[in-house]
N, CA, C and O atoms as a GROMACS GRO file, in nm:
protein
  512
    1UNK      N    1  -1.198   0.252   0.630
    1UNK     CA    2  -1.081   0.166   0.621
    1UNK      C    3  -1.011   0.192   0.489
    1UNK      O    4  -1.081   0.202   0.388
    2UNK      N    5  -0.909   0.202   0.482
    2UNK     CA    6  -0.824   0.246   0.373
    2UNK      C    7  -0.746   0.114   0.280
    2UNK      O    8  -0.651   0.075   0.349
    3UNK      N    9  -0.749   0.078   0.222
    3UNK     CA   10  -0.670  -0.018   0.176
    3UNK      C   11  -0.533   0.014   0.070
    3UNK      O   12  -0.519   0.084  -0.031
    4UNK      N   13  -0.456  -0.063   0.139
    4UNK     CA   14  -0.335   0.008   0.096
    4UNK      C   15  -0.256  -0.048  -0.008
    4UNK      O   16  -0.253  -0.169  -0.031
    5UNK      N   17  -0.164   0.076  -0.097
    5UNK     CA   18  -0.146   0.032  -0.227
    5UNK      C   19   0.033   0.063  -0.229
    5UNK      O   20   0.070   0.111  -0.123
    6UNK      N   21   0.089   0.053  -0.282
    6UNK     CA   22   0.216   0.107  -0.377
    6UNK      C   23   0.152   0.236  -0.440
    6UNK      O   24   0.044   0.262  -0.493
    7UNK      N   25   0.274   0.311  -0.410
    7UNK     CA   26   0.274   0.486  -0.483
    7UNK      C   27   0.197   0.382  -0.608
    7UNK      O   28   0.212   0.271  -0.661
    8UNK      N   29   0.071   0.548  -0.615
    8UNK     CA   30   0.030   0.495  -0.786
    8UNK      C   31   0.115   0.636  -0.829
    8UNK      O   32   0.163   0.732  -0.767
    9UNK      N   33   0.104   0.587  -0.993
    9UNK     CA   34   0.163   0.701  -1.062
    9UNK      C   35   0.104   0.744  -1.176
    9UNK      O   36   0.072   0.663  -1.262
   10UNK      N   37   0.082   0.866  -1.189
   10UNK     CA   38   0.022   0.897  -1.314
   10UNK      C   39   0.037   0.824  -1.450
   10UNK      O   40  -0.041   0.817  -1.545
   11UNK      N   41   0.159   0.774  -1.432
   11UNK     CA   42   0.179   0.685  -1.606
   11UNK      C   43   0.074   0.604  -1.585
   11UNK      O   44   0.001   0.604  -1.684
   12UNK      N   45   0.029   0.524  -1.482
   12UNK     CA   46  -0.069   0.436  -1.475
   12UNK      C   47  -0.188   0.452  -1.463
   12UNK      O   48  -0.264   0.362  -1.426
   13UNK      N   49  -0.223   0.566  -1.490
   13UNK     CA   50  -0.391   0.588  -1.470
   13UNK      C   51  -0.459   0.550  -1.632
   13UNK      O   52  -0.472   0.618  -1.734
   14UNK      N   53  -0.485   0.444  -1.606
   14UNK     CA   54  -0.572   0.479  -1.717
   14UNK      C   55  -0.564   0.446  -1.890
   14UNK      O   56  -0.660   0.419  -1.962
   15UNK      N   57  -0.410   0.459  -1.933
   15UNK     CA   58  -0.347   0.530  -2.008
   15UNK      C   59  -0.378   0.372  -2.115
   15UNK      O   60  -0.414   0.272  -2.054
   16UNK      N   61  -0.358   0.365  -2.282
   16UNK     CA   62  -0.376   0.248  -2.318
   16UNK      C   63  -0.471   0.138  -2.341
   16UNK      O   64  -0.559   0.153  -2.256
   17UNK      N   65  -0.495   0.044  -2.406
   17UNK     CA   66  -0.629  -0.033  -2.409
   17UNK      C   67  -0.589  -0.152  -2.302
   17UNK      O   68  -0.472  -0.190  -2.294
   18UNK      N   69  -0.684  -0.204  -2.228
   18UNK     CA   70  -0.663  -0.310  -2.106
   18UNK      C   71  -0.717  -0.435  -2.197
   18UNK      O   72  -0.792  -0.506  -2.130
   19UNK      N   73  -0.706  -0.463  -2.278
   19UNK     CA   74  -0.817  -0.564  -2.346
   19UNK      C   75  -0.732  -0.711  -2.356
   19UNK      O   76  -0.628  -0.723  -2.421
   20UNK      N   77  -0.801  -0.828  -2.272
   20UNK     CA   78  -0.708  -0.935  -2.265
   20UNK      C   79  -0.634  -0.951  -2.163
   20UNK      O   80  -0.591  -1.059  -2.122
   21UNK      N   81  -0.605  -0.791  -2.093
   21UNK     CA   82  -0.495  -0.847  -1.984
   21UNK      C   83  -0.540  -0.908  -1.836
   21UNK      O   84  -0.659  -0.902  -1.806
   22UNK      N   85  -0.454  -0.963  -1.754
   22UNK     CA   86  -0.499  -1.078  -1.696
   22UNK      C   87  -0.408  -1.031  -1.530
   22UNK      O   88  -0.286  -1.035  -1.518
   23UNK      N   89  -0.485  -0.998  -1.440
   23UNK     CA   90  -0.427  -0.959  -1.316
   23UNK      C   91  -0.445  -1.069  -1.209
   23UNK      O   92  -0.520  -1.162  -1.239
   24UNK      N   93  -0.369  -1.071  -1.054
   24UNK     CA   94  -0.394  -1.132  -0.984
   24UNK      C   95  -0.481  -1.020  -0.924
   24UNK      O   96  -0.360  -1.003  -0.944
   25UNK      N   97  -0.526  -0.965  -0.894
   25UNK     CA   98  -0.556  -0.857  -0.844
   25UNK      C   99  -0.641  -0.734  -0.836
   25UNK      O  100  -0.583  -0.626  -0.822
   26UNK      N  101  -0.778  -0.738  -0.844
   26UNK     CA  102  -0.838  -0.586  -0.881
   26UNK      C  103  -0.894  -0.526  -0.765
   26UNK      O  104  -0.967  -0.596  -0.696
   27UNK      N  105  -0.871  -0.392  -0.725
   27UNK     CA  106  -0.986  -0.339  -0.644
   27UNK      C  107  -1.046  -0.229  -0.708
   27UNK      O  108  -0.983  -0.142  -0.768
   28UNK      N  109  -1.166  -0.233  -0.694
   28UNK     CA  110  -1.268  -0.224  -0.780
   28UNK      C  111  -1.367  -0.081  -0.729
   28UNK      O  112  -1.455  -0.116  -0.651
   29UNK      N  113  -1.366   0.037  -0.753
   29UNK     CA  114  -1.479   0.150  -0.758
   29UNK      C  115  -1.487   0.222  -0.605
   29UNK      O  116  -1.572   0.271  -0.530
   30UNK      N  117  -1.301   0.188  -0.612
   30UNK     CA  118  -1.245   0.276  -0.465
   30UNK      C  119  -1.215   0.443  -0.512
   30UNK      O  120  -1.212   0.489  -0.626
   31UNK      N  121  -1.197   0.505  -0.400
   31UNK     CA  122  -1.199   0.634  -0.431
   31UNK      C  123  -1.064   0.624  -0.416
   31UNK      O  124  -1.023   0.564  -0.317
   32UNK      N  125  -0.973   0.677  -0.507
   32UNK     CA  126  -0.847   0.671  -0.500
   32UNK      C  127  -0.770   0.805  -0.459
   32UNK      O  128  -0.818   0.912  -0.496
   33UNK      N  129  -0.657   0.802  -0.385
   33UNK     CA  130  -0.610   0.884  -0.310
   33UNK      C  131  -0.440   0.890  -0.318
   33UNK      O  132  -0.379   0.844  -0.221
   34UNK      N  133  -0.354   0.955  -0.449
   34UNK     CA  134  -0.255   0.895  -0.468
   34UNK      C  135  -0.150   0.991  -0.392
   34UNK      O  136  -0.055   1.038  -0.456
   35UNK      N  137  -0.162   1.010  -0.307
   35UNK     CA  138  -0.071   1.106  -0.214
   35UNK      C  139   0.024   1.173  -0.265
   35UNK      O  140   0.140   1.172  -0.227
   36UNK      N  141  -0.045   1.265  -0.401
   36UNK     CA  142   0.018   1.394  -0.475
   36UNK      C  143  -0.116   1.502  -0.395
   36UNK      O  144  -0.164   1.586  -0.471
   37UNK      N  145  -0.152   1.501  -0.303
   37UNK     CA  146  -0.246   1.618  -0.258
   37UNK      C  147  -0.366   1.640  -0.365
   37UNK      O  148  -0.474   1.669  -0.314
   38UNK      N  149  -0.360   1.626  -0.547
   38UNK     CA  150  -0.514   1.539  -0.581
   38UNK      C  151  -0.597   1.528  -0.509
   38UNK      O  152  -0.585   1.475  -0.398
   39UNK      N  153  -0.753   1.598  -0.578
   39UNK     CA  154  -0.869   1.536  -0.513
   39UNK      C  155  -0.867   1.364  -0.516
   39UNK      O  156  -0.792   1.321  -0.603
   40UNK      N  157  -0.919   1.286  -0.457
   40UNK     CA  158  -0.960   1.179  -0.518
   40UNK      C  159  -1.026   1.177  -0.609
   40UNK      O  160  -1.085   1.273  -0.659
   41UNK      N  161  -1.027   1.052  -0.648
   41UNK     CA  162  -1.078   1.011  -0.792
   41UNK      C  163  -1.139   0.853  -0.804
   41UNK      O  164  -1.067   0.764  -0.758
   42UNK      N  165  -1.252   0.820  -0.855
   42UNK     CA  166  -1.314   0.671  -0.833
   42UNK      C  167  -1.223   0.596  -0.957
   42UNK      O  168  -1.194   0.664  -1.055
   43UNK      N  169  -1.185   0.473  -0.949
   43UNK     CA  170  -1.112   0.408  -1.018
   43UNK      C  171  -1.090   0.254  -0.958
   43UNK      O  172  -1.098   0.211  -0.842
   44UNK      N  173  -1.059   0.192  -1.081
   44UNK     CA  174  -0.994   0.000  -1.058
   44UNK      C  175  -0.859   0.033  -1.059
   44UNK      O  176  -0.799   0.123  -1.118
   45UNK      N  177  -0.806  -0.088  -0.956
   45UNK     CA  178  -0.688  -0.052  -0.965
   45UNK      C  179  -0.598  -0.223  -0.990
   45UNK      O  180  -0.589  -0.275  -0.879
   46UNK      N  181  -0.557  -0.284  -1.065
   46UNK     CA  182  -0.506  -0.351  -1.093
   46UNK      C  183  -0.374  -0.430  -1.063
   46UNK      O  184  -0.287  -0.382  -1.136
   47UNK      N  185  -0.331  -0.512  -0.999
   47UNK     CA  186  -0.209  -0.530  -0.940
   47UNK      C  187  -0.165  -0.669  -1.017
   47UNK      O  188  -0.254  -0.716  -1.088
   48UNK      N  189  -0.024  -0.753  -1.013
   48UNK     CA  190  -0.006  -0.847  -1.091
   48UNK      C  191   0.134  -0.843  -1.042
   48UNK      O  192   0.216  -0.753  -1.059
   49UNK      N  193   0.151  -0.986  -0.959
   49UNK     CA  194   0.244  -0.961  -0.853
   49UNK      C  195   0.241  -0.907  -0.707
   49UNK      O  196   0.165  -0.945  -0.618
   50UNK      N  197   0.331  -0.819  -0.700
   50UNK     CA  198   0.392  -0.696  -0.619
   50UNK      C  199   0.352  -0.580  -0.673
   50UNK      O  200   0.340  -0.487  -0.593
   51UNK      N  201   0.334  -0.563  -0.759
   51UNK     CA  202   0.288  -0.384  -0.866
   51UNK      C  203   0.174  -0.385  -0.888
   51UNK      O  204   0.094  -0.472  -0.921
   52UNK      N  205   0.169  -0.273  -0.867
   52UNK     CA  206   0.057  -0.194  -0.952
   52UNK      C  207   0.047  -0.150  -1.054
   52UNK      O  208   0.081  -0.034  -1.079
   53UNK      N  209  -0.008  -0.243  -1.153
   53UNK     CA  210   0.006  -0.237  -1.320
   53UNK      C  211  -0.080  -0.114  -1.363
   53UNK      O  212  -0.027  -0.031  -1.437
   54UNK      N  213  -0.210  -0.097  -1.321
   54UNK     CA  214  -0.321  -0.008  -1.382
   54UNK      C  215  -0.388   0.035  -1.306
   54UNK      O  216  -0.430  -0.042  -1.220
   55UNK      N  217  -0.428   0.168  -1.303
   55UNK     CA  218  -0.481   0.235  -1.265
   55UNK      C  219  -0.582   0.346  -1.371
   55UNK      O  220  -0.551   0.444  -1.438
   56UNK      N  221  -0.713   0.275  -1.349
   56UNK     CA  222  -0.811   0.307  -1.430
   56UNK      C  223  -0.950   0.366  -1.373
   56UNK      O  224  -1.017   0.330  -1.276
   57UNK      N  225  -0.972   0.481  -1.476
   57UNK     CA  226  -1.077   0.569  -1.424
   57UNK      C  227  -1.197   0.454  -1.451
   57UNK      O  228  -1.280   0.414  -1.370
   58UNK      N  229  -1.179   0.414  -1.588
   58UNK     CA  230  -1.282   0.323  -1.668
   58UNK      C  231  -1.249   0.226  -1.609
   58UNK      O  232  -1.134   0.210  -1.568
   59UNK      N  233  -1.364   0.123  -1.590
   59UNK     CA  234  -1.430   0.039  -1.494
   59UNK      C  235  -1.366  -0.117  -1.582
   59UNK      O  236  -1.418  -0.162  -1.685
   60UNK      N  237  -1.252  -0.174  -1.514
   60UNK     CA  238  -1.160  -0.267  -1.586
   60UNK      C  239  -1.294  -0.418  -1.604
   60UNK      O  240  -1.402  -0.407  -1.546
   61UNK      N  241  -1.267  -0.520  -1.674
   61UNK     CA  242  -1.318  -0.607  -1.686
   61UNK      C  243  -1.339  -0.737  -1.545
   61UNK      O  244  -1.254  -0.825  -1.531
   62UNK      N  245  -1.432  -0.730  -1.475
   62UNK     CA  246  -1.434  -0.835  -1.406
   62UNK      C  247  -1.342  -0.948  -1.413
   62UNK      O  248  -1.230  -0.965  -1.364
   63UNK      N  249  -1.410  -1.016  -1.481
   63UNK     CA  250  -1.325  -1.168  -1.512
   63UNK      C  251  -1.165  -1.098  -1.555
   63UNK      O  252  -1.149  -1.190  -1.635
   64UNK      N  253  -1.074  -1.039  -1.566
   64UNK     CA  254  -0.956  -0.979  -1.555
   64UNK      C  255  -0.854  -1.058  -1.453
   64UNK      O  256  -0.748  -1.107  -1.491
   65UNK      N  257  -0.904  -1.065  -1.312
   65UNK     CA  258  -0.851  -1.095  -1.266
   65UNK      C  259  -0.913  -1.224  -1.145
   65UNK      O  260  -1.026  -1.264  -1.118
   66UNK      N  261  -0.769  -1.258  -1.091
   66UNK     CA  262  -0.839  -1.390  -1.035
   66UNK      C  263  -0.884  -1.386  -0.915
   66UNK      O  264  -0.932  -1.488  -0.867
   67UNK      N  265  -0.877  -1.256  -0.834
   67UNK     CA  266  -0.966  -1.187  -0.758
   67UNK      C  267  -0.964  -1.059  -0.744
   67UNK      O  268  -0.878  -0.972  -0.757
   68UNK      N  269  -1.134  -1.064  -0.701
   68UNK     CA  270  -1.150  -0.901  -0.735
   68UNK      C  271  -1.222  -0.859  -0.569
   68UNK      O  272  -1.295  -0.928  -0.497
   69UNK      N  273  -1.164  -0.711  -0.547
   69UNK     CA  274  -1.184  -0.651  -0.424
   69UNK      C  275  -1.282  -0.566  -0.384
   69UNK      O  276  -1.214  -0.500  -0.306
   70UNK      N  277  -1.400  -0.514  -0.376
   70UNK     CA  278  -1.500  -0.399  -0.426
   70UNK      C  279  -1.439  -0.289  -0.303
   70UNK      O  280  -1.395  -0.315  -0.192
   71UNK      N  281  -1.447  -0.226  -0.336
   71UNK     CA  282  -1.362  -0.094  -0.254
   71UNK      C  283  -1.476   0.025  -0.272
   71UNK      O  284  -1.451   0.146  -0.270
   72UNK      N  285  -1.605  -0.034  -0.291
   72UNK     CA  286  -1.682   0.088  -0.347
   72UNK      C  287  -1.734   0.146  -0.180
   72UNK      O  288  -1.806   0.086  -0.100
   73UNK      N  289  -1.663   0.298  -0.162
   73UNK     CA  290  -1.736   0.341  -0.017
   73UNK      C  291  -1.644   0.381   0.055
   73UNK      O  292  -1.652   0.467   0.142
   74UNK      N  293  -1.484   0.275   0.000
   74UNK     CA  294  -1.379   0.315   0.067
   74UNK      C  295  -1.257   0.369   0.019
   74UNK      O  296  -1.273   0.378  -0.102
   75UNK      N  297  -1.153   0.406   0.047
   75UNK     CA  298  -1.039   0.522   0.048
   75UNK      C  299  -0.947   0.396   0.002
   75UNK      O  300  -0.925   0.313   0.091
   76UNK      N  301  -0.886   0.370  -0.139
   76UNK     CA  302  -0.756   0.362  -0.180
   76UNK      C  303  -0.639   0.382  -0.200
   76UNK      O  304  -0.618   0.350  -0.317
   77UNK      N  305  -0.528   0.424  -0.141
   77UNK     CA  306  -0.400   0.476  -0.112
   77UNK      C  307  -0.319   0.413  -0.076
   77UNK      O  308  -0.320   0.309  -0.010
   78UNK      N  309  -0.204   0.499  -0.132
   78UNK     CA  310  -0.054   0.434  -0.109
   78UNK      C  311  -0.006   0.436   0.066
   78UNK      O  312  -0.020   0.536   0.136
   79UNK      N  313   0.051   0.310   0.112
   79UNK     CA  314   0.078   0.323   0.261
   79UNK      C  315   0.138   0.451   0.350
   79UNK      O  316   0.253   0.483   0.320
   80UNK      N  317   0.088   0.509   0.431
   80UNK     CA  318   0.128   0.586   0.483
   80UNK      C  319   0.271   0.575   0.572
   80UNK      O  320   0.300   0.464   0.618
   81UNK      N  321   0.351   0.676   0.595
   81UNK     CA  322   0.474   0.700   0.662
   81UNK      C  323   0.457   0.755   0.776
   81UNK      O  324   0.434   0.876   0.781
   82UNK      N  325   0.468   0.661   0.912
   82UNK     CA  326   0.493   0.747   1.016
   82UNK      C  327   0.662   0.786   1.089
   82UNK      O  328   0.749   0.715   1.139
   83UNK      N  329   0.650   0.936   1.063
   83UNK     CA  330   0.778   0.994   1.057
   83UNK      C  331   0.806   0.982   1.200
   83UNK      O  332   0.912   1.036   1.232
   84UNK      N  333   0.715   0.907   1.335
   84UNK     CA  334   0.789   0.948   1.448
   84UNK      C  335   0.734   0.858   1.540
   84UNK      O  336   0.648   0.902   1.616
   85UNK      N  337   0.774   0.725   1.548
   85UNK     CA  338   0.732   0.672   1.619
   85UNK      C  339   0.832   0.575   1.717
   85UNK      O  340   0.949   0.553   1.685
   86UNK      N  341   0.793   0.540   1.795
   86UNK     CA  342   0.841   0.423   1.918
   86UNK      C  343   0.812   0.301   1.841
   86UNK      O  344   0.703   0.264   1.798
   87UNK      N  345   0.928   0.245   1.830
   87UNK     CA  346   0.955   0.089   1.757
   87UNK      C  347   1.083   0.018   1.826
   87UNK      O  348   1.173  -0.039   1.764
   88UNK      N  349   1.074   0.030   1.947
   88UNK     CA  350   1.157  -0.035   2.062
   88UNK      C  351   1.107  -0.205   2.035
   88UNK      O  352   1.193  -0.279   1.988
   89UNK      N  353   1.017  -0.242   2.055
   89UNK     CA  354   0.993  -0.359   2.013
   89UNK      C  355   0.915  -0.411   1.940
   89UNK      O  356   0.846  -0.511   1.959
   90UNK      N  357   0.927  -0.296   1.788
   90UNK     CA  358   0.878  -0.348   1.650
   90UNK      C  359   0.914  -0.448   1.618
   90UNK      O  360   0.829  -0.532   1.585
   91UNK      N  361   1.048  -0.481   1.616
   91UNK     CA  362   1.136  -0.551   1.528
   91UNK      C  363   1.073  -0.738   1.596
   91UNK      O  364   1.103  -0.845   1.541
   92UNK      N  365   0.978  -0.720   1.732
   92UNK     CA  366   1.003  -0.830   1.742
   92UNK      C  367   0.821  -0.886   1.762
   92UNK      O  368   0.765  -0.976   1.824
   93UNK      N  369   0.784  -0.794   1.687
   93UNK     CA  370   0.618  -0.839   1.711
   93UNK      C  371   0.637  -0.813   1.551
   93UNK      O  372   0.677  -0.724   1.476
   94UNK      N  373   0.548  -1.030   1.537
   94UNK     CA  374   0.566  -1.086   1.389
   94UNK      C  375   0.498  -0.978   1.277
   94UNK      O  376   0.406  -0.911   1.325
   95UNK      N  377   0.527  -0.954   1.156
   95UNK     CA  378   0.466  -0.878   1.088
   95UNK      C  379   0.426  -0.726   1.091
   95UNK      O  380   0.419  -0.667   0.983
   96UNK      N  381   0.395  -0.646   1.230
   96UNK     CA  382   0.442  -0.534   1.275
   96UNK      C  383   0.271  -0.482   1.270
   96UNK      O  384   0.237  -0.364   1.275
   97UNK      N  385   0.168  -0.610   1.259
   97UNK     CA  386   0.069  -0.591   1.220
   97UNK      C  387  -0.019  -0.452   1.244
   97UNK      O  388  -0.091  -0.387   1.168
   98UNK      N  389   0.034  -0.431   1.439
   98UNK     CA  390  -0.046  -0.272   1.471
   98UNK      C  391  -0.068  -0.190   1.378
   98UNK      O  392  -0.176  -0.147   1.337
   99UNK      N  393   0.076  -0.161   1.334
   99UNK     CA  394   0.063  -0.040   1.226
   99UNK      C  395   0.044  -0.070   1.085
   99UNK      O  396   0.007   0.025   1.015
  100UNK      N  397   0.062  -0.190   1.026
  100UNK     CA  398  -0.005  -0.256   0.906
  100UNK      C  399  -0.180  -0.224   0.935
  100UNK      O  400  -0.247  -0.172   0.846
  101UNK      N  401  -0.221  -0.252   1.028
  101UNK     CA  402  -0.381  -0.240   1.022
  101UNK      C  403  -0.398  -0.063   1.067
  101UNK      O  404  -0.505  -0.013   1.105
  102UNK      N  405  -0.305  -0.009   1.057
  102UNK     CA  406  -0.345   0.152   1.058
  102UNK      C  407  -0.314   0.205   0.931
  102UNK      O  408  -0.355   0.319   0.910
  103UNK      N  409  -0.239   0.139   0.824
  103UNK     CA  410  -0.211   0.179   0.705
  103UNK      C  411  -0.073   0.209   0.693
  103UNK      O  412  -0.037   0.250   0.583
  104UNK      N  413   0.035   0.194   0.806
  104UNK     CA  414   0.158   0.244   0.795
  104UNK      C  415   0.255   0.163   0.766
  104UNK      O  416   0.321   0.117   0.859
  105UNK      N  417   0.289   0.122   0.614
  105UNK     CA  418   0.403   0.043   0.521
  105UNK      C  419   0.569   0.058   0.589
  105UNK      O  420   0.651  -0.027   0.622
  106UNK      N  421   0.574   0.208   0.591
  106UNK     CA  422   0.691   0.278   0.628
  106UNK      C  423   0.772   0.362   0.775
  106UNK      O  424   0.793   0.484   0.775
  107UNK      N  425   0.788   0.322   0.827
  107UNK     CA  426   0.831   0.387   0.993
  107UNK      C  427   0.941   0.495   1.019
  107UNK      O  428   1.038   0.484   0.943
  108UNK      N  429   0.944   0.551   1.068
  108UNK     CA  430   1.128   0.597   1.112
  108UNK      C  431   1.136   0.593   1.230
  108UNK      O  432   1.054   0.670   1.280
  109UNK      N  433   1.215   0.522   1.328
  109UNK     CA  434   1.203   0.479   1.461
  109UNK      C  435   1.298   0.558   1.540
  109UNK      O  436   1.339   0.634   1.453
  110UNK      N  437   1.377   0.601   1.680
  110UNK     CA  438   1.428   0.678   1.698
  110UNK      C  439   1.478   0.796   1.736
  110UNK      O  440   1.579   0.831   1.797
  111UNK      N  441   1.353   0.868   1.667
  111UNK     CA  442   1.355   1.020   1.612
  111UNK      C  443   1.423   1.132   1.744
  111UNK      O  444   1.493   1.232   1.723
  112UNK      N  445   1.370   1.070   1.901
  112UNK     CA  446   1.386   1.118   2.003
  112UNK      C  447   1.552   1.083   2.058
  112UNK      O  448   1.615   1.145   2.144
  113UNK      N  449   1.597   0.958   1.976
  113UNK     CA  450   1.771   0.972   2.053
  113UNK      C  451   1.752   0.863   2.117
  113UNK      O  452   1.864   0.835   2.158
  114UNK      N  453   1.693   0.799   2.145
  114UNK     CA  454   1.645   0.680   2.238
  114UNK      C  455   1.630   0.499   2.166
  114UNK      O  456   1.569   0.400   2.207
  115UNK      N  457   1.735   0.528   2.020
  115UNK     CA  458   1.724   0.419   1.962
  115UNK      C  459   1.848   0.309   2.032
  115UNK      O  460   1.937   0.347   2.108
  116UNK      N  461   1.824   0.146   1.980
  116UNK     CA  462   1.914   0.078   2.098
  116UNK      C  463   2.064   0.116   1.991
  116UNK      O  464   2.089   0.137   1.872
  117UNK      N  465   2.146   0.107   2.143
  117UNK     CA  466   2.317   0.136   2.031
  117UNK      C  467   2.369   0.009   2.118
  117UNK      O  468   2.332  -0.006   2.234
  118UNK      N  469   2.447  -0.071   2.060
  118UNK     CA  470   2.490  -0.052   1.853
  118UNK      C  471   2.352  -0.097   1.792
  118UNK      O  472   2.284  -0.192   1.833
  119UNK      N  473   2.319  -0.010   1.683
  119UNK     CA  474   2.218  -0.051   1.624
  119UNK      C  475   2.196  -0.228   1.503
  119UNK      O  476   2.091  -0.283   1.469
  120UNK      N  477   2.319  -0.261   1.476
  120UNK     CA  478   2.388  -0.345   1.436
  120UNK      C  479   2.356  -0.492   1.522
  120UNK      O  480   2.279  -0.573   1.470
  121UNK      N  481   2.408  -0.517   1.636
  121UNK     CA  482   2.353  -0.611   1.728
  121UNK      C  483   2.233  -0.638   1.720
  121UNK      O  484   2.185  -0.749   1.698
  122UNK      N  485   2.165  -0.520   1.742
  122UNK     CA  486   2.009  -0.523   1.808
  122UNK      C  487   1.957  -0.585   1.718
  122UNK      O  488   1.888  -0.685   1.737
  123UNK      N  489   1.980  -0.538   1.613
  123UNK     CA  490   1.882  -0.598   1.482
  123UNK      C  491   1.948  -0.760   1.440
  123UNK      O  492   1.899  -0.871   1.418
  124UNK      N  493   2.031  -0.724   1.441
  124UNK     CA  494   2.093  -0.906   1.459
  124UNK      C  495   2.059  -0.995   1.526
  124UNK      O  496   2.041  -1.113   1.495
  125UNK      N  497   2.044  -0.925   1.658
  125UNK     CA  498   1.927  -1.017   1.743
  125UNK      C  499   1.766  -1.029   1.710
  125UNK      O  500   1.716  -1.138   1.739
  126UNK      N  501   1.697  -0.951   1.665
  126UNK     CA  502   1.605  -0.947   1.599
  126UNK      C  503   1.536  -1.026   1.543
  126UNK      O  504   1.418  -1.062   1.548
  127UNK      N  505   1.680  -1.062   1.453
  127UNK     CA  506   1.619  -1.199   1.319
  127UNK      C  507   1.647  -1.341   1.385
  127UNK      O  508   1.662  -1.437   1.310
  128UNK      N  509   1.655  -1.358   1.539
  128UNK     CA  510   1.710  -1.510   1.576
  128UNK      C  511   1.562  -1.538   1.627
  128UNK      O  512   1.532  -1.648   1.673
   0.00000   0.00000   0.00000
Protein backbone atom coordinates (compact mmCIF):
# COMPACT_ATOMS: atom_id res chain seq x y z
CA UNK A 1 0.00 0.00 0.00
CA UNK A 2 1.50 3.22 -0.91
CA UNK A 3 0.67 6.22 0.97
CA UNK A 4 0.42 9.22 -0.74
CA UNK A 5 2.27 12.48 -0.54
CA UNK A 6 2.74 15.96 -2.43
CA UNK A 7 5.79 16.04 -4.97
CA UNK A 8 8.67 15.86 -2.36
CA UNK A 9 11.55 17.94 -3.35
CA UNK A 10 15.01 17.78 -2.86
CA UNK A 11 15.18 21.23 -0.95
CA UNK A 12 13.35 19.19 1.61
CA UNK A 13 15.26 16.26 2.31
CA UNK A 14 16.79 16.55 5.17
CA UNK A 15 18.48 19.84 4.82
CA UNK A 16 18.87 22.11 8.34
CA UNK A 17 18.39 21.39 12.13
CA UNK A 18 14.56 20.10 12.95
CA UNK A 19 15.02 20.93 16.65
CA UNK A 20 11.69 22.27 18.32
CA UNK A 21 9.69 22.09 15.28
CA UNK A 22 6.19 21.00 15.69
CA UNK A 23 4.13 19.08 12.78
CA UNK A 24 0.59 17.88 12.38
CA UNK A 25 1.90 15.11 10.72
CA UNK A 26 4.77 12.43 10.53
CA UNK A 27 5.18 9.28 8.56
CA UNK A 28 7.71 7.57 9.91
CA UNK A 29 10.64 4.84 8.34
CA UNK A 30 8.74 4.66 4.87
CA UNK A 31 10.73 3.91 1.93
CA UNK A 32 10.42 6.94 0.02
CA UNK A 33 9.81 7.15 -3.64
CA UNK A 34 9.93 10.79 -5.00
CA UNK A 35 9.02 10.22 -8.62
CA UNK A 36 12.46 11.68 -10.01
CA UNK A 37 13.21 7.79 -11.08
CA UNK A 38 15.72 7.76 -7.62
CA UNK A 39 16.26 4.62 -5.93
CA UNK A 40 14.22 4.86 -2.87
CA UNK A 41 15.36 5.94 0.17
CA UNK A 42 14.10 5.22 4.06
CA UNK A 43 13.06 8.53 5.61
CA UNK A 44 10.30 10.72 8.02
CA UNK A 45 8.42 12.70 6.28
CA UNK A 46 6.81 15.63 7.95
CA UNK A 47 3.70 17.52 6.89
CA UNK A 48 2.06 20.78 8.68
CA UNK A 49 -1.07 21.65 7.05
CA UNK A 50 -1.38 20.78 3.33
CA UNK A 51 2.69 20.58 2.78
CA UNK A 52 5.21 18.79 3.09
CA UNK A 53 7.63 20.61 5.29
CA UNK A 54 10.53 17.84 5.76
CA UNK A 55 11.78 15.30 4.41
CA UNK A 56 14.37 13.48 6.45
CA UNK A 57 16.83 10.71 6.05
CA UNK A 58 17.51 11.14 10.00
CA UNK A 59 14.87 9.72 12.08
CA UNK A 60 12.70 13.15 13.14
CA UNK A 61 11.62 13.36 16.86
CA UNK A 62 8.51 11.44 17.90
CA UNK A 63 6.74 13.75 20.11
CA UNK A 64 7.20 16.38 16.91
CA UNK A 65 4.13 15.85 15.89
CA UNK A 66 0.55 15.37 16.90
CA UNK A 67 0.33 12.27 14.96
CA UNK A 68 2.59 9.98 13.86
CA UNK A 69 2.18 7.29 10.92
CA UNK A 70 4.78 4.19 10.90
CA UNK A 71 5.19 3.49 7.22
CA UNK A 72 7.97 1.06 8.12
CA UNK A 73 7.50 -1.89 5.19
CA UNK A 74 5.70 0.47 3.01
CA UNK A 75 6.20 2.69 -0.25
CA UNK A 76 5.90 6.62 0.30
CA UNK A 77 5.13 8.70 -2.78
CA UNK A 78 3.82 11.48 -4.41
CA UNK A 79 0.14 10.68 -5.97
CA UNK A 80 0.18 9.12 -9.09
CA UNK A 81 -1.33 10.49 -12.59
CA UNK A 82 -3.53 8.48 -14.58
CA UNK A 83 -3.02 9.84 -18.09
CA UNK A 84 -6.07 7.80 -19.53
CA UNK A 85 -8.91 7.08 -18.00
CA UNK A 86 -12.94 6.87 -18.15
CA UNK A 87 -14.35 9.53 -15.72
CA UNK A 88 -17.88 9.67 -17.30
CA UNK A 89 -19.19 9.51 -13.88
CA UNK A 90 -16.26 10.67 -11.73
CA UNK A 91 -17.50 13.90 -11.20
CA UNK A 92 -20.44 12.35 -9.42
CA UNK A 93 -19.16 9.56 -7.08
CA UNK A 94 -18.39 11.64 -3.63
CA UNK A 95 -14.64 12.04 -3.24
CA UNK A 96 -13.60 9.90 -6.36
CA UNK A 97 -12.50 7.46 -3.64
CA UNK A 98 -11.80 4.31 -6.36
CA UNK A 99 -8.90 5.97 -7.53
CA UNK A 100 -7.90 7.82 -4.24
CA UNK A 101 -7.50 4.19 -2.77
CA UNK A 102 -5.28 3.26 -5.90
CA UNK A 103 -3.04 6.25 -5.29
CA UNK A 104 -4.33 8.44 -8.19
CA UNK A 105 -4.46 12.44 -6.93
CA UNK A 106 -4.50 13.46 -10.67
CA UNK A 107 -6.73 12.18 -13.80
CA UNK A 108 -7.04 13.26 -17.46
CA UNK A 109 -10.46 12.15 -18.56
CA UNK A 110 -11.46 12.04 -22.26
CA UNK A 111 -8.40 11.08 -23.91
CA UNK A 112 -10.55 8.83 -26.48
CA UNK A 113 -12.99 11.91 -27.79
CA UNK A 114 -15.82 10.62 -25.83
CA UNK A 115 -15.86 13.49 -23.23
CA UNK A 116 -19.60 15.07 -22.45
CA UNK A 117 -19.94 18.44 -24.81
CA UNK A 118 -20.44 21.29 -23.66
CA UNK A 119 -18.05 20.49 -21.17
CA UNK A 120 -19.18 23.64 -19.20
CA UNK A 121 -22.85 22.38 -18.40
CA UNK A 122 -21.82 19.01 -17.46
CA UNK A 123 -19.68 20.09 -14.80
CA UNK A 124 -22.17 22.66 -13.70
CA UNK A 125 -24.39 20.02 -13.23
CA UNK A 126 -21.98 18.16 -11.31
CA UNK A 127 -21.73 20.53 -8.38
CA UNK A 128 -25.82 20.56 -7.81
Amino acid sequence: MALLLGACTSAARGVGSHGGERYDLMITGGTVLDGTGAPGFRADVAIRGDRIVRVSREPLPAGSAARVVDASGKIVAPGFIDLHAHLDPLLRLPGAESLVRQGVTTALGGPDGGSPWPLGSYLDSAQT
